[in-house]
């Protein structure tokens, strides 16, 4: 194999063991080969770092967009127009009240809370335990999250229930219970996490509001949404929109 | 029910789409910053850590260091972030609460050439990067595919409409020679 092919195979990660020994030998004995290797290695590092710096600048640009969006959203919330209604406005309000009364009599309920739940609920990813191929440690924790990631929530819940009530276990138990339709149990787990836990607190607040929504407990859902908006940034936009719809 | 976040695949990220890049960044941002707040780093540090983690995550995916994930994209990104938090706290001499950091399970290895090695370009690397940017687009593409994206010669041949592998090798040699002459003019 010629020297150029050896370098190509090294940089494309295809070098096998006998070739690696040959590469090592050339690096020791051939100054021109070593200089070429070092040049290419330097180019590789430069490209990784250079493209990384460009990406970081791009991410900082995303942050400026997010900050501008959040500013506009908070301005929208604080400046809800309170115009005095004109005659047409009053007439329209009366018509709306009549229509609402008719609709209310027919449904005896507010907004369709199950639909709102379905619109807002999304499964929470496993951010607690990293599972990689080749990790041979078969712990209960790892098994629980492997089941969780594969969507086997029954098995995940069983394993998470065998772990202590601490850290992320309450939050992920609630996630499984929500997926399994055990909403009251999920409410209990989330409340416990909010009261005693140290992690996933804003997330628990959001899912608690959604769980109340699913249970048809509108006032409790409203209360939890207000706490979330007041205390945390997590899901602020979605929570504000949901609060407005419910109110 | 909303579409599952993991609907974004590694392939979609590897396509280099800005839309996907931004979506994954935004979807994980709040969760990560909330998680990071439990440590004694400032909000600016937390944001810096998240962005560094994202750069490493993206470089690892684009560079072919990660060809397949057995966990979700979010889990992998958080794994890198946790390691960076740990590194930063250690460098600042702060006590690390391992229970709060949580288990690594060997995941989230930032890999080589990561921000942990120092994200800034040296003077020589700045010159090299500038001259790389002055090469023709075909050379830039070829060298990026090979040295940054980790493509093999055969993959470059298929991606770049080259007739055979020898044409790719010859073009690569020419591009490297031009670059070398520009940074070391005789």
PDB file of N, CA and C in Angstrom, chain A residues 94-163:
ATOM      1  N   UNK A  94     -74.113  40.674  22.831  1.00  0.00           N
ATOM      2  CA  UNK A  94     -75.391  40.060  23.229  1.00  0.00           C
ATOM      3  C   UNK A  94     -75.630  38.799  22.395  1.00  0.00           C
ATOM      4  N   UNK A  95     -75.372  38.932  21.083  1.00  0.00           N
ATOM      5  CA  UNK A  95     -75.565  37.772  20.188  1.00  0.00           C
ATOM      6  C   UNK A  95     -74.654  36.627  20.621  1.00  0.00           C
ATOM      7  N   UNK A  96     -73.423  36.995  20.980  1.00  0.00           N
ATOM      8  CA  UNK A  96     -72.453  35.961  21.384  1.00  0.00           C
ATOM      9  C   UNK A  96     -72.899  35.282  22.675  1.00  0.00           C
ATOM     10  N   UNK A  97     -73.460  36.103  23.603  1.00  0.00           N
ATOM     11  CA  UNK A  97     -73.917  35.547  24.883  1.00  0.00           C
ATOM     12  C   UNK A  97     -75.067  34.564  24.673  1.00  0.00           C
ATOM     13  N   UNK A  98     -75.991  34.966  23.746  1.00  0.00           N
ATOM     14  CA  UNK A  98     -77.130  34.078  23.464  1.00  0.00           C
ATOM     15  C   UNK A  98     -76.608  32.760  22.887  1.00  0.00           C
ATOM     16  N   UNK A  99     -75.669  32.907  21.931  1.00  0.00           N
ATOM     17  CA  UNK A  99     -75.120  31.708  21.284  1.00  0.00           C
ATOM     18  C   UNK A  99     -74.396  30.837  22.300  1.00  0.00           C
ATOM     19  N   UNK A 100     -73.643  31.504  23.181  1.00  0.00           N
ATOM     20  CA  UNK A 100     -72.874  30.784  24.195  1.00  0.00           C
ATOM     21  C   UNK A 100     -73.808  30.051  25.155  1.00  0.00           C
ATOM     22  N   UNK A 101     -74.906  30.762  25.523  1.00  0.00           N
ATOM     23  CA  UNK A 101     -75.880  30.168  26.428  1.00  0.00           C
ATOM     24  C   UNK A 101     -76.484  28.919  25.807  1.00  0.00           C
ATOM     25  N   UNK A 102     -76.807  29.032  24.518  1.00  0.00           N
ATOM     26  CA  UNK A 102     -77.413  27.878  23.817  1.00  0.00           C
ATOM     27  C   UNK A 102     -76.422  26.713  23.778  1.00  0.00           C
ATOM     28  N   UNK A 103     -75.150  27.104  23.449  1.00  0.00           N
ATOM     29  CA  UNK A 103     -74.115  26.061  23.349  1.00  0.00           C
ATOM     30  C   UNK A 103     -73.858  25.421  24.721  1.00  0.00           C
ATOM     31  N   UNK A 104     -73.868  26.304  25.764  1.00  0.00           N
ATOM     32  CA  UNK A 104     -73.617  25.821  27.119  1.00  0.00           C
ATOM     33  C   UNK A 104     -74.709  24.868  27.583  1.00  0.00           C
ATOM     34  N   UNK A 105     -75.951  25.229  27.217  1.00  0.00           N
ATOM     35  CA  UNK A 105     -77.060  24.367  27.619  1.00  0.00           C
ATOM     36  C   UNK A 105     -76.966  23.003  26.936  1.00  0.00           C
ATOM     37  N   UNK A 106     -76.427  23.051  25.730  1.00  0.00           N
ATOM     38  CA  UNK A 106     -76.326  21.789  24.999  1.00  0.00           C
ATOM     39  C   UNK A 106     -75.178  20.910  25.452  1.00  0.00           C
ATOM     40  N   UNK A 107     -74.138  21.552  25.888  1.00  0.00           N
ATOM     41  CA  UNK A 107     -72.963  20.741  26.223  1.00  0.00           C
ATOM     42  C   UNK A 107     -72.723  20.639  27.722  1.00  0.00           C
ATOM     43  N   UNK A 108     -73.229  21.603  28.489  1.00  0.00           N
ATOM     44  CA  UNK A 108     -72.995  21.671  29.933  1.00  0.00           C
ATOM     45  C   UNK A 108     -71.505  21.600  30.280  1.00  0.00           C
ATOM     46  N   UNK A 109     -70.726  22.165  29.401  1.00  0.00           N
ATOM     47  CA  UNK A 109     -69.278  22.124  29.692  1.00  0.00           C
ATOM     48  C   UNK A 109     -68.577  23.297  29.033  1.00  0.00           C
ATOM     49  N   UNK A 110     -67.283  23.513  29.387  1.00  0.00           N
ATOM     50  CA  UNK A 110     -66.480  24.566  28.782  1.00  0.00           C
ATOM     51  C   UNK A 110     -65.822  24.021  27.542  1.00  0.00           C
ATOM     52  N   UNK A 111     -64.567  24.479  27.266  1.00  0.00           N
ATOM     53  CA  UNK A 111     -63.859  23.979  26.097  1.00  0.00           C
ATOM     54  C   UNK A 111     -63.664  22.465  26.212  1.00  0.00           C
ATOM     55  N   UNK A 112     -63.480  21.830  25.094  1.00  0.00           N
ATOM     56  CA  UNK A 112     -63.279  20.379  25.105  1.00  0.00           C
ATOM     57  C   UNK A 112     -61.898  20.076  25.687  1.00  0.00           C
ATOM     58  N   UNK A 113     -61.903  19.716  26.962  1.00  0.00           N
ATOM     59  CA  UNK A 113     -60.615  19.590  27.672  1.00  0.00           C
ATOM     60  C   UNK A 113     -59.804  18.389  27.214  1.00  0.00           C
ATOM     61  N   UNK A 114     -60.467  17.337  26.818  1.00  0.00           N
ATOM     62  CA  UNK A 114     -59.744  16.165  26.313  1.00  0.00           C
ATOM     63  C   UNK A 114     -58.993  16.546  25.026  1.00  0.00           C
ATOM     64  N   UNK A 115     -59.685  17.348  24.158  1.00  0.00           N
ATOM     65  CA  UNK A 115     -59.036  17.761  22.900  1.00  0.00           C
ATOM     66  C   UNK A 115     -57.849  18.681  23.195  1.00  0.00           C
ATOM     67  N   UNK A 116     -58.050  19.578  24.185  1.00  0.00           N
ATOM     68  CA  UNK A 116     -56.946  20.485  24.552  1.00  0.00           C
ATOM     69  C   UNK A 116     -55.755  19.692  25.093  1.00  0.00           C
ATOM     70  N   UNK A 117     -56.089  18.647  25.858  1.00  0.00           N
ATOM     71  CA  UNK A 117     -55.030  17.785  26.396  1.00  0.00           C
ATOM     72  C   UNK A 117     -54.263  17.134  25.248  1.00  0.00           C
ATOM     73  N   UNK A 118     -55.004  16.568  24.306  1.00  0.00           N
ATOM     74  CA  UNK A 118     -54.366  15.883  23.179  1.00  0.00           C
ATOM     75  C   UNK A 118     -53.514  16.853  22.360  1.00  0.00           C
ATOM     76  N   UNK A 119     -53.988  18.107  22.222  1.00  0.00           N
ATOM     77  CA  UNK A 119     -53.235  19.103  21.449  1.00  0.00           C
ATOM     78  C   UNK A 119     -51.937  19.486  22.136  1.00  0.00           C
ATOM     79  N   UNK A 120     -51.966  19.483  23.455  1.00  0.00           N
ATOM     80  CA  UNK A 120     -50.805  19.994  24.193  1.00  0.00           C
ATOM     81  C   UNK A 120     -49.863  18.922  24.726  1.00  0.00           C
ATOM     82  N   UNK A 121     -50.382  17.704  24.845  1.00  0.00           N
ATOM     83  CA  UNK A 121     -49.540  16.663  25.437  1.00  0.00           C
ATOM     84  C   UNK A 121     -48.530  16.122  24.426  1.00  0.00           C
ATOM     85  N   UNK A 122     -47.307  16.046  24.813  1.00  0.00           N
ATOM     86  CA  UNK A 122     -46.305  15.319  24.023  1.00  0.00           C
ATOM     87  C   UNK A 122     -45.418  14.570  24.996  1.00  0.00           C
ATOM     88  N   UNK A 123     -45.004  13.381  24.585  1.00  0.00           N
ATOM     89  CA  UNK A 123     -44.240  12.564  25.519  1.00  0.00           C
ATOM     90  C   UNK A 123     -42.917  13.246  25.840  1.00  0.00           C
ATOM     91  N   UNK A 124     -42.485  13.121  27.070  1.00  0.00           N
ATOM     92  CA  UNK A 124     -41.243  13.752  27.498  1.00  0.00           C
ATOM     93  C   UNK A 124     -40.093  12.773  27.238  1.00  0.00           C
ATOM     94  N   UNK A 125     -39.026  13.242  26.535  1.00  0.00           N
ATOM     95  CA  UNK A 125     -37.944  12.299  26.222  1.00  0.00           C
ATOM     96  C   UNK A 125     -37.170  11.875  27.470  1.00  0.00           C
ATOM     97  N   UNK A 126     -36.464  10.785  27.357  1.00  0.00           N
ATOM     98  CA  UNK A 126     -35.584  10.375  28.448  1.00  0.00           C
ATOM     99  C   UNK A 126     -34.365  11.283  28.459  1.00  0.00           C
ATOM    100  N   UNK A 127     -34.306  12.182  29.425  1.00  0.00           N
ATOM    101  CA  UNK A 127     -33.132  13.042  29.556  1.00  0.00           C
ATOM    102  C   UNK A 127     -32.390  12.701  30.845  1.00  0.00           C
ATOM    103  N   UNK A 128     -32.798  11.631  31.477  1.00  0.00           N
ATOM    104  CA  UNK A 128     -32.218  11.303  32.786  1.00  0.00           C
ATOM    105  C   UNK A 128     -31.057  10.324  32.684  1.00  0.00           C
ATOM    106  N   UNK A 129     -31.221   9.302  31.872  1.00  0.00           N
ATOM    107  CA  UNK A 129     -30.216   8.238  31.824  1.00  0.00           C
ATOM    108  C   UNK A 129     -29.813   7.994  30.382  1.00  0.00           C
ATOM    109  N   UNK A 130     -28.516   8.124  30.116  1.00  0.00           N
ATOM    110  CA  UNK A 130     -28.038   7.902  28.757  1.00  0.00           C
ATOM    111  C   UNK A 130     -27.779   6.426  28.534  1.00  0.00           C
ATOM    112  N   UNK A 131     -28.332   5.901  27.472  1.00  0.00           N
ATOM    113  CA  UNK A 131     -28.148   4.478  27.185  1.00  0.00           C
ATOM    114  C   UNK A 131     -27.384   4.363  25.874  1.00  0.00           C
ATOM    115  N   UNK A 132     -26.238   3.739  25.934  1.00  0.00           N
ATOM    116  CA  UNK A 132     -25.473   3.582  24.695  1.00  0.00           C
ATOM    117  C   UNK A 132     -25.240   2.111  24.406  1.00  0.00           C
ATOM    118  N   UNK A 133     -25.061   1.831  23.099  1.00  0.00           N
ATOM    119  CA  UNK A 133     -24.747   0.471  22.691  1.00  0.00           C
ATOM    120  C   UNK A 133     -23.424   0.077  23.336  1.00  0.00           C
ATOM    121  N   UNK A 134     -23.308  -1.099  23.808  1.00  0.00           N
ATOM    122  CA  UNK A 134     -22.043  -1.550  24.388  1.00  0.00           C
ATOM    123  C   UNK A 134     -21.990  -1.352  25.884  1.00  0.00           C
ATOM    124  N   UNK A 135     -22.995  -0.651  26.422  1.00  0.00           N
ATOM    125  CA  UNK A 135     -23.031  -0.483  27.872  1.00  0.00           C
ATOM    126  C   UNK A 135     -23.593  -1.774  28.465  1.00  0.00           C
ATOM    127  N   UNK A 136     -22.749  -2.501  29.145  1.00  0.00           N
ATOM    128  CA  UNK A 136     -23.167  -3.832  29.569  1.00  0.00           C
ATOM    129  C   UNK A 136     -23.789  -3.858  30.961  1.00  0.00           C
ATOM    130  N   UNK A 137     -23.789  -2.717  31.631  1.00  0.00           N
ATOM    131  CA  UNK A 137     -24.339  -2.716  32.980  1.00  0.00           C
ATOM    132  C   UNK A 137     -25.859  -2.856  32.930  1.00  0.00           C
ATOM    133  N   UNK A 138     -26.327  -3.970  33.415  1.00  0.00           N
ATOM    134  CA  UNK A 138     -27.771  -4.235  33.363  1.00  0.00           C
ATOM    135  C   UNK A 138     -28.392  -3.813  34.679  1.00  0.00           C
ATOM    136  N   UNK A 139     -28.552  -2.547  34.880  1.00  0.00           N
ATOM    137  CA  UNK A 139     -29.149  -2.106  36.127  1.00  0.00           C
ATOM    138  C   UNK A 139     -30.645  -1.927  35.913  1.00  0.00           C
ATOM    139  N   UNK A 140     -31.348  -1.877  37.028  1.00  0.00           N
ATOM    140  CA  UNK A 140     -32.794  -1.672  36.982  1.00  0.00           C
ATOM    141  C   UNK A 140     -33.103  -0.327  36.317  1.00  0.00           C
ATOM    142  N   UNK A 141     -32.270   0.657  36.669  1.00  0.00           N
ATOM    143  CA  UNK A 141     -32.445   1.999  36.131  1.00  0.00           C
ATOM    144  C   UNK A 141     -32.317   2.007  34.606  1.00  0.00           C
ATOM    145  N   UNK A 142     -31.277   1.335  34.125  1.00  0.00           N
ATOM    146  CA  UNK A 142     -31.035   1.285  32.693  1.00  0.00           C
ATOM    147  C   UNK A 142     -32.173   0.533  31.996  1.00  0.00           C
ATOM    148  N   UNK A 143     -32.594  -0.582  32.591  1.00  0.00           N
ATOM    149  CA  UNK A 143     -33.698  -1.367  32.019  1.00  0.00           C
ATOM    150  C   UNK A 143     -34.969  -0.531  31.938  1.00  0.00           C
ATOM    151  N   UNK A 144     -35.205   0.256  33.015  1.00  0.00           N
ATOM    152  CA  UNK A 144     -36.422   1.073  33.062  1.00  0.00           C
ATOM    153  C   UNK A 144     -36.433   2.052  31.888  1.00  0.00           C
ATOM    154  N   UNK A 145     -35.292   2.702  31.664  1.00  0.00           N
ATOM    155  CA  UNK A 145     -35.260   3.714  30.604  1.00  0.00           C
ATOM    156  C   UNK A 145     -35.173   3.100  29.205  1.00  0.00           C
ATOM    157  N   UNK A 146     -34.629   1.902  29.121  1.00  0.00           N
ATOM    158  CA  UNK A 146     -34.659   1.211  27.826  1.00  0.00           C
ATOM    159  C   UNK A 146     -36.113   0.910  27.465  1.00  0.00           C
ATOM    160  N   UNK A 147     -36.882   0.443  28.457  1.00  0.00           N
ATOM    161  CA  UNK A 147     -38.308   0.169  28.224  1.00  0.00           C
ATOM    162  C   UNK A 147     -39.040   1.467  27.892  1.00  0.00           C
ATOM    163  N   UNK A 148     -38.706   2.540  28.605  1.00  0.00           N
ATOM    164  CA  UNK A 148     -39.358   3.834  28.392  1.00  0.00           C
ATOM    165  C   UNK A 148     -39.127   4.308  26.959  1.00  0.00           C
ATOM    166  N   UNK A 149     -37.866   4.214  26.525  1.00  0.00           N
ATOM    167  CA  UNK A 149     -37.549   4.692  25.175  1.00  0.00           C
ATOM    168  C   UNK A 149     -38.193   3.837  24.096  1.00  0.00           C
ATOM    169  N   UNK A 150     -38.427   2.583  24.417  1.00  0.00           N
ATOM    170  CA  UNK A 150     -39.039   1.741  23.387  1.00  0.00           C
ATOM    171  C   UNK A 150     -40.565   1.788  23.463  1.00  0.00           C
ATOM    172  N   UNK A 151     -41.103   2.603  24.375  1.00  0.00           N
ATOM    173  CA  UNK A 151     -42.554   2.787  24.446  1.00  0.00           C
ATOM    174  C   UNK A 151     -43.265   1.719  25.263  1.00  0.00           C
ATOM    175  N   UNK A 152     -42.502   0.901  25.985  1.00  0.00           N
ATOM    176  CA  UNK A 152     -43.114  -0.123  26.831  1.00  0.00           C
ATOM    177  C   UNK A 152     -43.325   0.494  28.215  1.00  0.00           C
ATOM    178  N   UNK A 153     -44.375   1.312  28.330  1.00  0.00           N
ATOM    179  CA  UNK A 153     -44.549   2.114  29.540  1.00  0.00           C
ATOM    180  C   UNK A 153     -44.963   1.276  30.756  1.00  0.00           C
ATOM    181  N   UNK A 154     -45.645   0.166  30.503  1.00  0.00           N
ATOM    182  CA  UNK A 154     -46.039  -0.717  31.604  1.00  0.00           C
ATOM    183  C   UNK A 154     -44.807  -1.274  32.296  1.00  0.00           C
ATOM    184  N   UNK A 155     -43.886  -1.787  31.502  1.00  0.00           N
ATOM    185  CA  UNK A 155     -42.664  -2.356  32.059  1.00  0.00           C
ATOM    186  C   UNK A 155     -41.790  -1.257  32.688  1.00  0.00           C
ATOM    187  N   UNK A 156     -41.732  -0.098  32.012  1.00  0.00           N
ATOM    188  CA  UNK A 156     -40.926   1.019  32.543  1.00  0.00           C
ATOM    189  C   UNK A 156     -41.460   1.438  33.913  1.00  0.00           C
ATOM    190  N   UNK A 157     -42.794   1.519  34.020  1.00  0.00           N
ATOM    191  CA  UNK A 157     -43.405   1.939  35.285  1.00  0.00           C
ATOM    192  C   UNK A 157     -43.103   0.932  36.408  1.00  0.00           C
ATOM    193  N   UNK A 158     -43.191  -0.334  36.056  1.00  0.00           N
ATOM    194  CA  UNK A 158     -42.933  -1.382  37.044  1.00  0.00           C
ATOM    195  C   UNK A 158     -41.507  -1.244  37.597  1.00  0.00           C
ATOM    196  N   UNK A 159     -40.547  -1.007  36.692  1.00  0.00           N
ATOM    197  CA  UNK A 159     -39.149  -0.904  37.122  1.00  0.00           C
ATOM    198  C   UNK A 159     -38.902   0.407  37.866  1.00  0.00           C
ATOM    199  N   UNK A 160     -39.500   1.494  37.373  1.00  0.00           N
ATOM    200  CA  UNK A 160     -39.320   2.782  38.057  1.00  0.00           C
ATOM    201  C   UNK A 160     -39.940   2.748  39.457  1.00  0.00           C
ATOM    202  N   UNK A 161     -41.020   1.972  39.610  1.00  0.00           N
ATOM    203  CA  UNK A 161     -41.677   1.875  40.920  1.00  0.00           C
ATOM    204  C   UNK A 161     -40.809   1.115  41.918  1.00  0.00           C
ATOM    205  N   UNK A 162     -39.923   0.278  41.393  1.00  0.00           N
ATOM    206  CA  UNK A 162     -39.034  -0.481  42.281  1.00  0.00           C
ATOM    207  C   UNK A 162     -37.853   0.375  42.746  1.00  0.00           C
ATOM    208  N   UNK A 163     -37.652   1.520  42.076  1.00  0.00           N
ATOM    209  CA  UNK A 163     -36.566   2.427  42.490  1.00  0.00           C
ATOM    210  C   UNK A 163     -37.073   3.379  43.567  1.00  0.00           C
TER     211      UNK A 163
END
